[in-house]
Amino acid sequence: MTIDENGSPVIIEYKRTSSENVINQGLFYLDWLMDHRGDFEVLVMKTLGTEAANTIDWTAPRLICIAADLVIPPFLAGCMRRIHATIFSFWAGVMPPMPMFGRSL
């Protein structure tokens, strides 16, 4: 977990192998995060300071899923357009690392 340059929470779920569980697990973590905002804010405050904790933007949390081969399970395919998280897939080892702003928590 981290926060981006705009103060939005970001969850990065990484699997070294091909797995449909990367999306399931990432969505579970996102749901947990949204139910435990206070815990996340305390963690940010302890790690990055009070100012960072006070400027967390909860309107656009992001989920980034990375796997060697991202498989979207059939039961999720229809709802992918309806969820509020943005899901990215990358071929492991092909895409360069994404720049992260702030610090990981």
Tab-separated table of C-alpha atoms in Angstrom:
chain	number	residue	atom	x	y	z
A	1	MET	CA	0.000	0.000	0.000
A	2	THR	CA	1.067	3.525	-0.706
A	3	ILE	CA	-0.355	6.895	-1.653
A	4	ASP	CA	0.197	8.515	-5.028
A	5	GLU	CA	1.218	12.084	-5.862
A	6	ASN	CA	-2.422	13.198	-5.495
A	7	GLY	CA	-2.847	11.629	-2.064
A	8	SER	CA	-5.004	8.730	-3.294
A	9	PRO	CA	-4.495	5.326	-1.677
A	10	VAL	CA	-2.895	2.743	-3.979
A	11	ILE	CA	-2.774	-1.013	-3.500
A	12	ILE	CA	-0.290	-2.973	-5.579
A	13	GLU	CA	-0.950	-6.707	-5.841
A	14	TYR	CA	1.909	-8.634	-7.433
A	15	LYS	CA	2.119	-12.314	-8.358
A	16	ARG	CA	5.201	-13.802	-9.990
A	17	THR	CA	3.160	-16.457	-11.773
A	18	SER	CA	0.022	-16.580	-13.884
A	19	SER	CA	-2.969	-16.361	-11.582
A	20	GLU	CA	-6.599	-15.323	-11.618
A	21	ASN	CA	-6.272	-14.834	-7.867
A	22	VAL	CA	-4.337	-11.602	-8.327
A	23	ILE	CA	-7.583	-9.747	-9.132
A	24	ASN	CA	-9.612	-11.511	-6.433
A	25	GLN	CA	-7.006	-10.815	-3.794
A	26	GLY	CA	-6.505	-7.228	-4.936
A	27	LEU	CA	-10.241	-6.535	-4.764
A	28	PHE	CA	-10.364	-8.092	-1.298
A	29	TYR	CA	-7.570	-5.754	-0.171
A	30	LEU	CA	-9.335	-2.759	-1.744
A	31	ASP	CA	-12.571	-3.642	0.047
A	32	TRP	CA	-10.660	-4.026	3.313
A	33	LEU	CA	-8.974	-0.660	2.812
A	34	MET	CA	-12.274	1.115	2.227
A	35	ASP	CA	-13.700	-0.448	5.413
A	36	HIS	CA	-10.591	0.467	7.452
A	37	ARG	CA	-9.855	4.037	6.372
A	38	GLY	CA	-8.982	5.073	9.917
A	39	ASP	CA	-6.346	2.347	10.232
A	40	PHE	CA	-4.796	3.428	6.930
A	41	GLU	CA	-4.790	7.088	8.004
A	42	VAL	CA	-3.006	6.177	11.253
A	43	LEU	CA	-0.418	4.186	9.288
A	44	VAL	CA	0.126	7.137	6.915
A	45	MET	CA	0.416	9.521	9.861
A	46	LYS	CA	3.035	7.318	11.566
A	47	THR	CA	4.981	6.802	8.342
A	48	LEU	CA	4.617	10.046	6.385
A	49	GLY	CA	3.357	12.526	8.972
A	50	THR	CA	0.152	14.287	9.957
A	51	GLU	CA	0.016	16.512	6.873
A	52	ALA	CA	0.031	13.503	4.519
A	53	ALA	CA	-2.638	11.748	6.606
A	54	ASN	CA	-4.866	14.821	6.528
A	55	THR	CA	-4.683	15.096	2.739
A	56	ILE	CA	-5.624	11.517	1.788
A	57	ASP	CA	-8.063	11.628	-1.133
A	58	TRP	CA	-10.581	8.792	-0.753
A	59	THR	CA	-12.459	9.661	-3.970
A	60	ALA	CA	-10.152	7.669	-6.255
A	61	PRO	CA	-8.360	4.760	-4.568
A	62	ARG	CA	-6.466	2.598	-7.056
A	63	LEU	CA	-5.720	-1.067	-7.380
A	64	ILE	CA	-2.781	-2.098	-9.538
A	65	CYS	CA	-2.565	-5.819	-10.329
A	66	ILE	CA	0.667	-7.197	-11.740
A	67	ALA	CA	1.113	-10.827	-12.795
A	68	ALA	CA	3.071	-12.839	-15.337
A	69	ASP	CA	-0.206	-13.485	-17.159
A	70	LEU	CA	-3.360	-11.852	-15.867
A	71	VAL	CA	-6.394	-14.105	-16.164
A	72	ILE	CA	-9.786	-12.476	-15.647
A	73	PRO	CA	-12.198	-15.064	-14.249
A	74	PRO	CA	-15.532	-15.301	-16.117
A	75	PHE	CA	-17.539	-14.220	-13.069
A	76	LEU	CA	-15.530	-10.969	-12.910
A	77	ALA	CA	-15.484	-10.205	-16.635
A	78	GLY	CA	-18.995	-8.716	-16.655
A	79	CYS	CA	-18.524	-6.549	-13.585
A	80	MET	CA	-15.109	-5.150	-14.522
A	81	ARG	CA	-16.792	-2.172	-16.184
A	82	ARG	CA	-18.746	-1.376	-13.038
A	83	ILE	CA	-16.113	-1.325	-10.311
A	84	HIS	CA	-14.575	1.934	-9.182
A	85	ALA	CA	-10.998	0.660	-9.109
A	86	THR	CA	-8.754	0.898	-12.136
A	87	ILE	CA	-7.095	-2.408	-12.882
A	88	PHE	CA	-3.900	-2.638	-14.880
A	89	SER	CA	-2.179	-5.721	-16.134
A	90	PHE	CA	1.449	-5.945	-17.171
A	91	TRP	CA	3.568	-8.731	-18.514
A	92	ALA	CA	6.099	-9.334	-15.774
A	93	GLY	CA	9.597	-8.457	-16.887
A	94	VAL	CA	8.453	-6.731	-20.087
A	95	MET	CA	7.179	-3.397	-18.821
A	96	PRO	CA	9.621	-1.093	-17.050
A	97	PRO	CA	8.883	-0.411	-13.382
A	98	MET	CA	6.261	2.258	-12.767
A	99	PRO	CA	7.455	5.372	-10.971
A	100	MET	CA	5.911	5.555	-7.527
A	101	PHE	CA	5.445	8.837	-5.764
A	102	GLY	CA	5.690	9.106	-2.024
A	103	ARG	CA	6.894	6.148	-0.020
A	104	SER	CA	5.517	2.663	0.407
A	105	LEU	CA	3.830	2.038	3.710
